[in-house]
Short mmCIF file of C-alpha atoms and ligand atoms in Angstrom, two decimals:
data_model
loop_
_atom_site.label_atom_id
_atom_site.label_comp_id
_atom_site.label_asym_id
_atom_site.label_seq_id
_atom_site.Cartn_x
_atom_site.Cartn_y
_atom_site.Cartn_z
CA MET P 1 -5.84 -16.42 -42.60
CA LYS P 2 -9.40 -15.29 -42.21
CA LEU P 3 -10.94 -13.67 -39.11
CA VAL P 4 -14.27 -15.15 -38.03
CA ILE P 5 -16.72 -14.62 -35.19
CA ASP P 6 -18.47 -17.79 -34.05
CA ASP P 7 -22.05 -16.58 -33.74
CA THR P 8 -23.05 -19.60 -31.68
CA ARG P 9 -20.72 -18.28 -28.92
CA CYS P 10 -20.74 -14.49 -29.26
CA LYS P 11 -22.96 -12.72 -26.72
CA GLY P 12 -22.69 -9.29 -28.34
CA CYS P 13 -20.72 -7.49 -25.59
CA ASN P 14 -18.77 -5.37 -28.13
CA LEU P 15 -15.48 -5.62 -26.23
CA CYS P 16 -13.80 -6.50 -29.55
CA VAL P 17 -15.22 -3.25 -30.97
CA MET P 18 -13.49 -1.37 -28.14
CA VAL P 19 -10.02 -2.86 -28.52
CA CYS P 20 -9.19 -3.42 -32.21
CA PRO P 21 -6.64 -0.79 -33.30
CA TYR P 22 -8.01 -0.94 -36.87
CA ASN P 23 -11.71 -0.69 -35.89
CA ILE P 24 -12.39 -3.88 -37.79
CA PHE P 25 -15.30 -4.82 -35.52
CA GLN P 26 -18.47 -2.79 -35.94
CA GLU P 27 -21.38 -2.96 -33.51
CA GLY P 28 -23.99 -5.40 -34.77
CA GLN P 29 -27.13 -3.85 -36.21
CA GLN P 30 -29.38 -6.89 -36.39
CA PRO P 31 -30.05 -9.69 -33.92
CA ASN P 32 -29.22 -13.20 -35.08
CA GLN P 33 -31.47 -16.21 -34.48
CA ARG P 34 -30.37 -16.26 -30.81
CA GLY P 35 -31.22 -12.59 -30.35
CA VAL P 36 -27.55 -11.59 -30.15
CA PHE P 37 -26.22 -8.50 -31.95
CA VAL P 38 -23.03 -10.07 -33.32
CA PRO P 39 -20.54 -7.42 -34.50
CA GLY P 40 -19.92 -7.06 -38.23
CA LEU P 41 -16.42 -7.04 -39.74
CA ASP P 42 -15.17 -4.07 -41.74
CA ARG P 43 -12.43 -5.17 -44.20
CA PRO P 44 -11.04 -7.85 -41.88
CA GLU P 45 -8.15 -8.50 -44.28
CA ARG P 46 -6.51 -5.44 -42.65
CA CYS P 47 -6.05 -7.40 -39.40
CA THR P 48 -2.37 -7.85 -38.52
CA ASN P 49 -2.89 -11.48 -37.75
CA CYS P 50 -4.77 -12.18 -40.99
CA ARG P 51 -1.89 -10.71 -42.96
CA LEU P 52 1.15 -11.95 -41.09
CA GLN P 53 0.40 -15.08 -39.09
CA GLN P 54 1.58 -17.44 -41.80
CA LEU P 55 4.77 -15.47 -42.32
CA TYR P 56 5.68 -15.28 -38.64
CA GLN P 57 4.21 -18.67 -37.68
CA ARG P 58 2.66 -17.25 -34.54
CA ARG P 59 -0.34 -15.16 -33.58
CA LEU P 60 0.20 -11.43 -33.96
CA CYS P 61 -1.76 -8.78 -32.05
CA GLY P 62 -4.66 -11.01 -31.01
CA VAL P 63 -6.03 -8.65 -28.35
CA CYS P 64 -9.57 -9.14 -29.67
CA GLN P 65 -9.26 -12.90 -29.23
CA THR P 66 -7.77 -12.58 -25.74
CA ILE P 67 -10.34 -10.08 -24.48
CA CYS P 68 -13.36 -11.82 -26.05
CA PRO P 69 -14.92 -13.31 -22.90
CA ASP P 70 -16.86 -15.83 -24.95
CA GLN P 71 -14.06 -17.46 -26.95
CA ALA P 72 -15.88 -16.45 -30.15
CA ILE P 73 -13.00 -15.01 -32.21
CA ARG P 74 -10.65 -17.14 -34.25
CA TRP P 75 -8.79 -17.35 -37.53
CA VAL P 76 -9.38 -20.05 -40.07
CA GLN P 77 -7.32 -21.17 -43.03
CA GLU P 78 -8.62 -19.86 -46.30
CA SER P 79 -9.38 -22.68 -48.63
CA PRO P 80 -9.32 -22.63 -51.47
CA PHE P 81 -7.00 -19.64 -51.77
CA GLU P 82 -9.01 -16.40 -51.66
CA PRO P 83 -7.18 -13.44 -53.18
CA GLN P 84 -7.30 -10.33 -51.01
CA LYS P 85 -6.57 -6.70 -51.44
CA VAL P 86 -4.25 -5.50 -48.69
CA VAL P 87 -4.94 -1.97 -47.60
CA ILE P 88 -2.04 -0.26 -45.91
CA GLU P 89 -2.90 2.49 -43.48
CA TYR P 90 -0.39 4.98 -42.18
CA MET A 1 -0.69 -26.29 -28.81
CA SER A 2 -2.42 -23.00 -28.19
CA ALA A 3 -4.64 -21.62 -25.44
CA GLU A 4 -7.71 -22.67 -27.45
CA ASP A 5 -6.71 -26.33 -27.06
CA TRP A 6 -7.19 -26.14 -23.26
CA PHE A 7 -10.91 -25.38 -23.51
CA ARG A 8 -13.59 -28.05 -23.25
CA GLU A 9 -15.24 -27.02 -26.50
CA ASP A 10 -18.29 -29.13 -25.73
CA ARG A 11 -18.96 -26.98 -22.63
CA LEU A 12 -18.94 -23.67 -24.52
CA PRO A 13 -20.59 -21.21 -24.61
CA HIS A 14 -20.15 -20.84 -20.86
CA ILE A 15 -22.85 -19.62 -18.46
CA PHE A 16 -21.32 -16.20 -17.73
CA CYS A 17 -23.53 -13.21 -18.61
CA ALA A 18 -22.93 -11.16 -21.76
CA GLY A 19 -19.97 -8.88 -21.11
CA CYS A 20 -18.85 -10.64 -17.92
CA GLY A 21 -15.06 -10.43 -17.74
CA ASN A 22 -14.50 -13.84 -16.19
CA GLY A 23 -14.09 -15.42 -19.65
CA THR A 24 -11.31 -12.95 -20.48
CA ILE A 25 -9.39 -13.99 -17.36
CA ILE A 26 -9.68 -17.66 -18.34
CA ASN A 27 -8.25 -16.73 -21.78
CA CYS A 28 -5.28 -14.92 -20.21
CA THR A 29 -4.62 -17.77 -17.78
CA LEU A 30 -4.68 -20.41 -20.49
CA GLU A 31 -2.43 -18.30 -22.72
CA ALA A 32 0.06 -18.03 -19.87
CA VAL A 33 -0.12 -21.73 -19.01
CA ASP A 34 0.22 -22.73 -22.65
CA SER A 35 3.16 -20.40 -23.30
CA LEU A 36 5.12 -22.17 -20.54
CA GLY A 37 4.60 -25.51 -22.25
CA TRP A 38 2.62 -26.94 -19.32
CA LYS A 39 0.84 -30.23 -19.99
CA ILE A 40 -2.87 -30.81 -19.49
CA ASP A 41 -2.14 -34.01 -17.54
CA ASP A 42 0.22 -32.28 -15.06
CA THR A 43 -1.99 -29.29 -14.33
CA VAL A 44 -4.87 -29.01 -11.85
CA PHE A 45 -7.32 -26.14 -11.50
CA VAL A 46 -9.07 -25.74 -8.14
CA SER A 47 -11.94 -23.41 -7.24
CA GLY A 48 -14.55 -22.70 -4.58
CA ILE A 49 -18.09 -21.46 -5.25
CA GLY A 50 -19.22 -18.43 -7.22
CA CYS A 51 -19.47 -17.36 -10.86
CA SER A 52 -15.66 -17.05 -10.92
CA SER A 53 -15.29 -20.50 -9.42
CA ARG A 54 -17.04 -22.10 -12.39
CA ALA A 55 -13.96 -21.44 -14.52
CA PRO A 56 -12.23 -24.85 -14.11
CA GLY A 57 -15.34 -26.56 -15.51
CA TYR A 58 -14.47 -25.17 -18.95
CA ILE A 59 -10.89 -26.41 -18.92
CA LYS A 60 -9.70 -29.88 -19.98
CA THR A 61 -7.37 -30.54 -17.04
CA ASP A 62 -8.39 -32.38 -13.90
CA SER A 63 -10.05 -29.99 -11.50
CA LEU A 64 -11.65 -29.67 -8.09
CA HIS A 65 -14.76 -27.53 -7.75
CA THR A 66 -14.88 -27.46 -3.95
CA THR A 67 -17.08 -25.90 -1.28
CA HIS A 68 -17.45 -22.14 -0.78
CA GLY A 69 -14.22 -20.57 0.46
CA ARG A 70 -12.26 -23.81 0.65
CA ALA A 71 -10.38 -23.84 -2.65
CA LEU A 72 -7.08 -23.03 -0.93
CA PRO A 73 -7.11 -25.92 1.59
CA PHE A 74 -7.97 -28.34 -1.22
CA ALA A 75 -5.24 -26.87 -3.43
CA THR A 76 -2.76 -27.10 -0.53
CA GLY A 77 -3.65 -30.77 -0.17
CA VAL A 78 -3.17 -31.47 -3.87
CA LYS A 79 0.18 -29.69 -3.91
CA MET A 80 1.51 -31.44 -0.79
CA ALA A 81 0.53 -34.85 -2.18
CA LYS A 82 1.67 -34.16 -5.75
CA LYS A 83 4.54 -31.69 -5.79
CA ASP A 84 5.14 -32.28 -9.48
CA PHE A 85 1.71 -30.95 -10.38
CA ASN A 86 1.08 -27.37 -11.37
CA VAL A 87 -1.77 -26.14 -9.17
CA VAL A 88 -3.78 -23.05 -10.07
CA VAL A 89 -6.72 -21.70 -8.06
CA PHE A 90 -9.57 -19.62 -9.48
CA THR A 91 -11.51 -17.77 -6.81
CA GLY A 92 -13.82 -14.78 -6.31
CA ASP A 93 -13.57 -11.86 -3.91
CA GLY A 94 -16.30 -13.33 -1.72
CA ASP A 95 -14.96 -16.86 -1.91
CA LEU A 96 -11.40 -15.77 -1.08
CA SER A 97 -11.80 -12.92 1.37
CA ALA A 98 -15.15 -13.42 3.12
CA ILE A 99 -15.87 -17.07 3.92
CA GLY A 100 -12.34 -18.12 2.85
CA GLY A 101 -10.44 -15.23 4.43
CA ASN A 102 -8.68 -17.28 7.06
CA HIS A 103 -7.52 -19.87 4.52
CA PHE A 104 -6.18 -17.04 2.37
CA ILE A 105 -3.86 -15.61 5.02
CA HIS A 106 -2.58 -19.04 6.02
CA ALA A 107 -1.94 -20.15 2.45
CA CYS A 108 0.10 -16.95 2.01
CA ARG A 109 1.89 -17.53 5.33
CA ARG A 110 2.79 -21.07 4.30
CA ASN A 111 3.79 -19.69 0.92
CA ILE A 112 2.57 -22.88 -0.67
CA ASP A 113 3.74 -23.22 -4.27
CA ILE A 114 0.47 -22.52 -6.08
CA THR A 115 -0.90 -19.66 -8.17
CA VAL A 116 -4.10 -17.98 -6.98
CA ILE A 117 -6.10 -15.92 -9.48
CA CYS A 118 -8.84 -13.86 -7.85
CA MET A 119 -11.56 -12.55 -10.14
CA ASN A 120 -12.52 -9.53 -8.06
CA ASN A 121 -15.84 -8.17 -9.33
CA GLN A 122 -16.31 -6.43 -5.95
CA ILE A 123 -19.63 -8.19 -5.36
CA TYR A 124 -21.24 -11.58 -4.72
CA GLY A 125 -22.16 -12.15 -8.37
CA MET A 126 -23.63 -15.62 -8.27
CA THR A 127 -26.11 -15.04 -5.45
CA GLY A 128 -27.56 -11.84 -6.86
CA GLY A 129 -25.31 -8.93 -5.93
CA GLN A 130 -24.80 -8.79 -2.16
CA GLY A 131 -21.94 -6.66 -0.86
CA SER A 132 -18.59 -8.40 -0.34
CA PRO A 133 -15.52 -7.40 1.72
CA CYS A 134 -14.22 -5.87 -1.54
CA THR A 135 -17.25 -3.72 -2.39
CA PRO A 136 -15.95 -0.14 -2.65
CA LYS A 137 -17.19 2.62 -0.35
CA GLY A 138 -20.39 4.15 -1.59
CA ALA A 139 -21.26 1.31 -3.97
CA ILE A 140 -24.85 0.10 -4.15
CA SER A 141 -25.50 -3.62 -3.67
CA THR A 142 -28.58 -5.54 -2.55
CA THR A 143 -27.25 -5.51 1.03
CA THR A 144 -26.08 -1.88 0.90
CA PRO A 145 -29.01 -0.10 -0.72
CA TYR A 146 -27.83 3.31 0.59
CA GLY A 147 -24.21 2.69 -0.39
CA MET A 148 -21.45 0.64 1.23
CA ASP A 149 -20.09 2.46 4.27
CA GLU A 150 -17.34 0.01 5.24
CA THR A 151 -13.76 0.16 4.02
CA PRO A 152 -12.92 -2.64 1.58
CA PHE A 153 -10.01 -5.07 1.80
CA ASP A 154 -6.91 -4.44 -0.25
CA LEU A 155 -6.36 -8.09 -1.19
CA CYS A 156 -2.86 -7.50 -2.56
CA GLU A 157 -1.64 -5.79 0.60
CA LEU A 158 -3.17 -8.60 2.59
CA ALA A 159 -1.36 -11.24 0.52
CA SER A 160 1.94 -9.36 0.74
CA ALA A 161 1.65 -8.85 4.49
CA ALA A 162 0.76 -12.50 5.03
CA GLY A 163 3.81 -13.71 3.11
CA ALA A 164 3.05 -14.47 -0.55
CA ASN A 165 6.12 -14.48 -2.81
CA TYR A 166 4.54 -12.84 -5.84
CA VAL A 167 1.65 -10.36 -5.80
CA ALA A 168 0.24 -8.44 -8.76
CA ARG A 169 -2.95 -6.63 -9.65
CA TRP A 170 -4.41 -5.88 -13.10
CA THR A 171 -7.86 -5.60 -14.63
CA SER A 172 -9.67 -7.65 -17.24
CA TYR A 173 -9.04 -4.78 -19.67
CA HIS A 174 -5.23 -5.09 -19.35
CA VAL A 175 -5.06 -8.45 -21.09
CA ARG A 176 -1.39 -8.29 -22.14
CA GLU A 177 -0.11 -7.21 -18.74
CA LEU A 178 -2.37 -9.68 -16.98
CA THR A 179 -1.17 -12.60 -19.11
CA GLN A 180 2.45 -11.63 -18.35
CA ALA A 181 1.71 -11.31 -14.61
CA ILE A 182 0.08 -14.75 -14.54
CA LYS A 183 3.08 -16.15 -16.40
CA ASN A 184 5.45 -14.62 -13.83
CA GLY A 185 3.31 -15.98 -11.02
CA LEU A 186 3.22 -19.48 -12.44
CA GLN A 187 7.02 -19.55 -12.60
CA ARG A 188 7.71 -18.11 -9.16
CA PRO A 189 8.13 -20.74 -6.38
CA GLY A 190 5.80 -20.13 -3.43
CA LEU A 191 2.36 -18.58 -3.44
CA SER A 192 1.64 -16.22 -6.32
CA PHE A 193 -1.42 -14.05 -5.96
CA ILE A 194 -2.89 -12.26 -8.95
CA GLU A 195 -5.89 -10.05 -8.33
CA VAL A 196 -7.92 -9.12 -11.38
CA ILE A 197 -10.48 -6.33 -11.09
CA VAL A 198 -13.21 -7.54 -13.39
CA GLN A 199 -16.55 -6.25 -14.65
CA CYS A 200 -19.81 -7.82 -13.46
CA PRO A 201 -22.30 -5.85 -15.54
CA THR A 202 -25.27 -7.82 -14.20
CA ASN A 203 -24.90 -7.43 -10.47
CA TYR A 204 -22.46 -4.58 -10.02
CA GLY A 205 -22.62 -2.32 -13.06
CA ARG A 206 -26.40 -2.30 -13.31
CA ARG A 207 -26.79 -0.86 -9.80
CA ASN A 208 -23.87 1.55 -9.98
CA LYS A 209 -24.56 3.71 -13.03
CA LEU A 210 -22.33 1.53 -15.20
CA ARG A 211 -25.06 -0.10 -17.21
CA ASP A 212 -23.14 -1.16 -20.27
CA VAL A 213 -19.93 -3.11 -20.46
CA GLN A 214 -18.09 -0.26 -22.17
CA SER A 215 -18.67 2.11 -19.26
CA MET A 216 -17.52 -0.55 -16.79
CA ILE A 217 -14.31 -1.06 -18.79
CA THR A 218 -13.75 2.68 -19.13
CA SER A 219 -14.23 3.13 -15.39
CA MET A 220 -11.74 0.33 -14.59
CA LYS A 221 -9.23 1.82 -17.02
CA ASP A 222 -9.64 5.32 -15.58
CA HIS A 223 -9.28 4.21 -11.96
CA ALA A 224 -6.21 2.03 -12.47
CA LEU A 225 -3.02 3.74 -11.28
CA LEU A 226 0.26 2.22 -12.45
CA LYS A 227 2.52 1.26 -9.56
CA GLU A 228 5.40 3.19 -11.12
CA LYS A 229 3.25 6.31 -11.26
CA ARG A 230 2.09 5.79 -7.67
CA ASP A 231 5.72 5.50 -6.52
CA ARG A 232 6.59 8.67 -8.41
CA LEU A 233 3.72 10.57 -6.77
CA LEU A 234 4.85 9.30 -3.36
CA ALA A 235 8.45 10.34 -4.00
CA GLU A 236 7.30 13.80 -5.03
CA GLY A 237 5.15 14.04 -1.91
CA LYS A 238 2.00 14.42 -4.01
CA PRO A 239 -1.36 12.99 -2.92
CA ILE A 240 -2.63 9.68 -4.32
CA PRO A 241 -6.25 10.02 -5.49
CA ASP A 242 -8.23 7.82 -3.11
CA ASP A 243 -10.64 6.48 -5.74
CA MET A 244 -7.75 4.89 -7.65
CA PHE A 245 -6.38 1.37 -7.25
CA VAL A 246 -2.78 0.43 -7.96
CA VAL A 247 -1.95 -1.97 -10.79
CA GLY A 248 1.35 -3.69 -11.51
CA THR A 249 3.75 -6.06 -9.79
CA LEU A 250 3.42 -5.26 -6.11
CA THR A 251 5.58 -7.94 -4.48
CA ASP A 252 8.24 -10.22 -5.96
CA ARG A 253 10.53 -11.98 -3.50
CA ASN A 254 11.90 -15.32 -2.38
CA ARG A 255 10.66 -16.25 1.08
CA PRO A 256 10.96 -19.96 2.00
CA ALA A 257 8.13 -21.81 0.24
CA LEU A 258 6.24 -25.03 0.83
CA GLY A 259 5.49 -27.81 -1.64
CA VAL A 260 8.08 -26.76 -4.23
CA LYS A 261 9.01 -29.41 -6.83
CA GLU A 262 12.33 -31.05 -5.89
C1 LIG M 1 -21.19 -22.36 2.78
C2 LIG M 1 -21.88 -21.50 1.80
N1 LIG M 1 -22.31 -20.28 2.15
C3 LIG M 1 -22.90 -19.47 1.25
C4 LIG M 1 -23.09 -19.90 -0.03
C5 LIG M 1 -23.82 -19.00 -1.01
N2 LIG M 1 -22.92 -18.42 -1.97
C6 LIG M 1 -22.72 -18.97 -3.18
S1 LIG M 1 -21.68 -18.07 -4.16
C7 LIG M 1 -21.50 -16.89 -2.93
C8 LIG M 1 -20.66 -15.67 -3.11
C9 LIG M 1 -19.80 -15.66 -4.30
O1 LIG M 1 -19.13 -14.47 -4.40
P1 LIG M 1 -17.71 -14.43 -5.08
O2 LIG M 1 -16.79 -15.41 -4.47
O3 LIG M 1 -17.26 -13.01 -5.10
O4 LIG M 1 -17.98 -14.98 -6.55
P2 LIG M 1 -18.65 -14.28 -7.81
O5 LIG M 1 -19.96 -14.96 -8.02
O6 LIG M 1 -18.79 -12.82 -7.52
O7 LIG M 1 -17.69 -14.54 -8.92
C10 LIG M 1 -22.24 -17.23 -1.79
C11 LIG M 1 -22.32 -16.40 -0.59
C12 LIG M 1 -22.63 -21.19 -0.38
N3 LIG M 1 -22.74 -21.67 -1.63
N4 LIG M 1 -22.03 -21.97 0.55
S1 LIG M 2 -5.93 -9.39 -34.02
FE1 LIG M 2 -5.68 -7.19 -33.57
S2 LIG M 2 -5.81 -6.20 -35.58
FE2 LIG M 2 -6.66 -8.27 -35.83
S3 LIG M 2 -8.84 -8.01 -35.51
FE3 LIG M 2 -7.96 -8.57 -33.55
S4 LIG M 2 -7.57 -6.63 -32.49
FE4 LIG M 2 -7.89 -6.17 -34.68
S1 LIG M 3 -15.88 -9.66 -27.74
FE1 LIG M 3 -16.55 -11.71 -28.37
S2 LIG M 3 -18.56 -11.99 -27.40
FE2 LIG M 3 -18.09 -9.79 -27.32
S3 LIG M 3 -19.06 -8.97 -29.19
FE3 LIG M 3 -16.91 -9.43 -29.71
S4 LIG M 3 -17.00 -11.51 -30.55
FE4 LIG M 3 -18.92 -11.19 -29.48
S1 LIG M 4 -23.51 -12.32 -12.31
FE1 LIG M 4 -21.73 -11.03 -12.70
S2 LIG M 4 -19.96 -12.33 -12.24
FE2 LIG M 4 -21.74 -13.68 -12.47
S3 LIG M 4 -21.68 -14.32 -14.63
FE3 LIG M 4 -23.03 -12.52 -14.49
S4 LIG M 4 -21.69 -10.76 -14.92
FE4 LIG M 4 -20.36 -12.52 -14.42
MG1 LIG M 5 -17.37 -11.64 -6.57
#
């Protein structure tokens, strides 16, 4: 699964930046065409849900999606298959 | 199905300001509703007037966006006519406790089988930041330019005293706990009241030295006192800091209820 921010919905509040245990969300540096500083993603393949949703058949962690007041965070199927390096952090 | 399937995608993005926590509370509510396997066709959302009260407009179920303060009488009517329906009310602190205060105590007294979710941003958000009955002491609003000098309502104590079966308080930062509390409330017969302290960066934070969303969230987090911890302090005879508010399940009981599904 792949983590995406819908930049037509995001209002740049950075709540996702505050809550992700892996610090995947980074404060946006540049405004998009709507003037919103959409956060960037740092190695999103580390996200628990990206790695394990298919295996467990349910959403894991997901706090960023629940707290995002603008319903801008979701996961999409990767197609075609995109190989990913999994980084394990202790 | 998942919580995402309950949203009216064509209505998003919603009108709430950047960083407003109302959208988070809608997420938690829909996650709770969805996890119980509720059906869109059997569920009704009712609201009054205010930023918070716009929530049902983004949800696919039938809904009633009523007049200011009157969500509870409308919801009572729906529930009495259609006991099989799941009725959930979204309301604001002004809507529920100022103009709608009398309806609130009587809905709790009747213990009507609905779930009431109050998005308490401690201000009249929609109309530009006037003080509400929940504005904390000392807070600046457009109607209290030198600081609020009245004592605010404790909505949860009010609901408990008036007779609600389930009462809980969380904040829009505590998304896991809030979702679980809403889920408990939805399942409990009788009136379930869930108060959510929520950030309004535009009309509360801006005037109260909490300019960005992060500082509002940090302040909510720092001022939330777990009920278990409060009880421990009480048992040890230690003082409870008076700038803290209690979070957790505050009442959970089985008084006779009205409108329960047969
Ligand atoms: C009968 C009536 N009186 C006053 C108003 C003006 N009014 C609209 S919203 C509002 C207060 C909303 O405050 P709250 O319920 O806390 O909602 P919020 O916007 O903060 O979410 C008021 C006074 C109205 N719409 N109708
Ligand atoms: S689901 Fe959890 S781990 Fe994945 S991005 Fe969101 S907060 Fe981070
Ligand atoms: S929480 Fe949502 S709206 Fe806020 S910055 Fe992150 S993606 Fe954007
Ligand atoms: S005025 Fe406050 S409550 Fe209303 S949408 Fe803006 S931040 Fe939210
Ligand atoms: Mg309000």
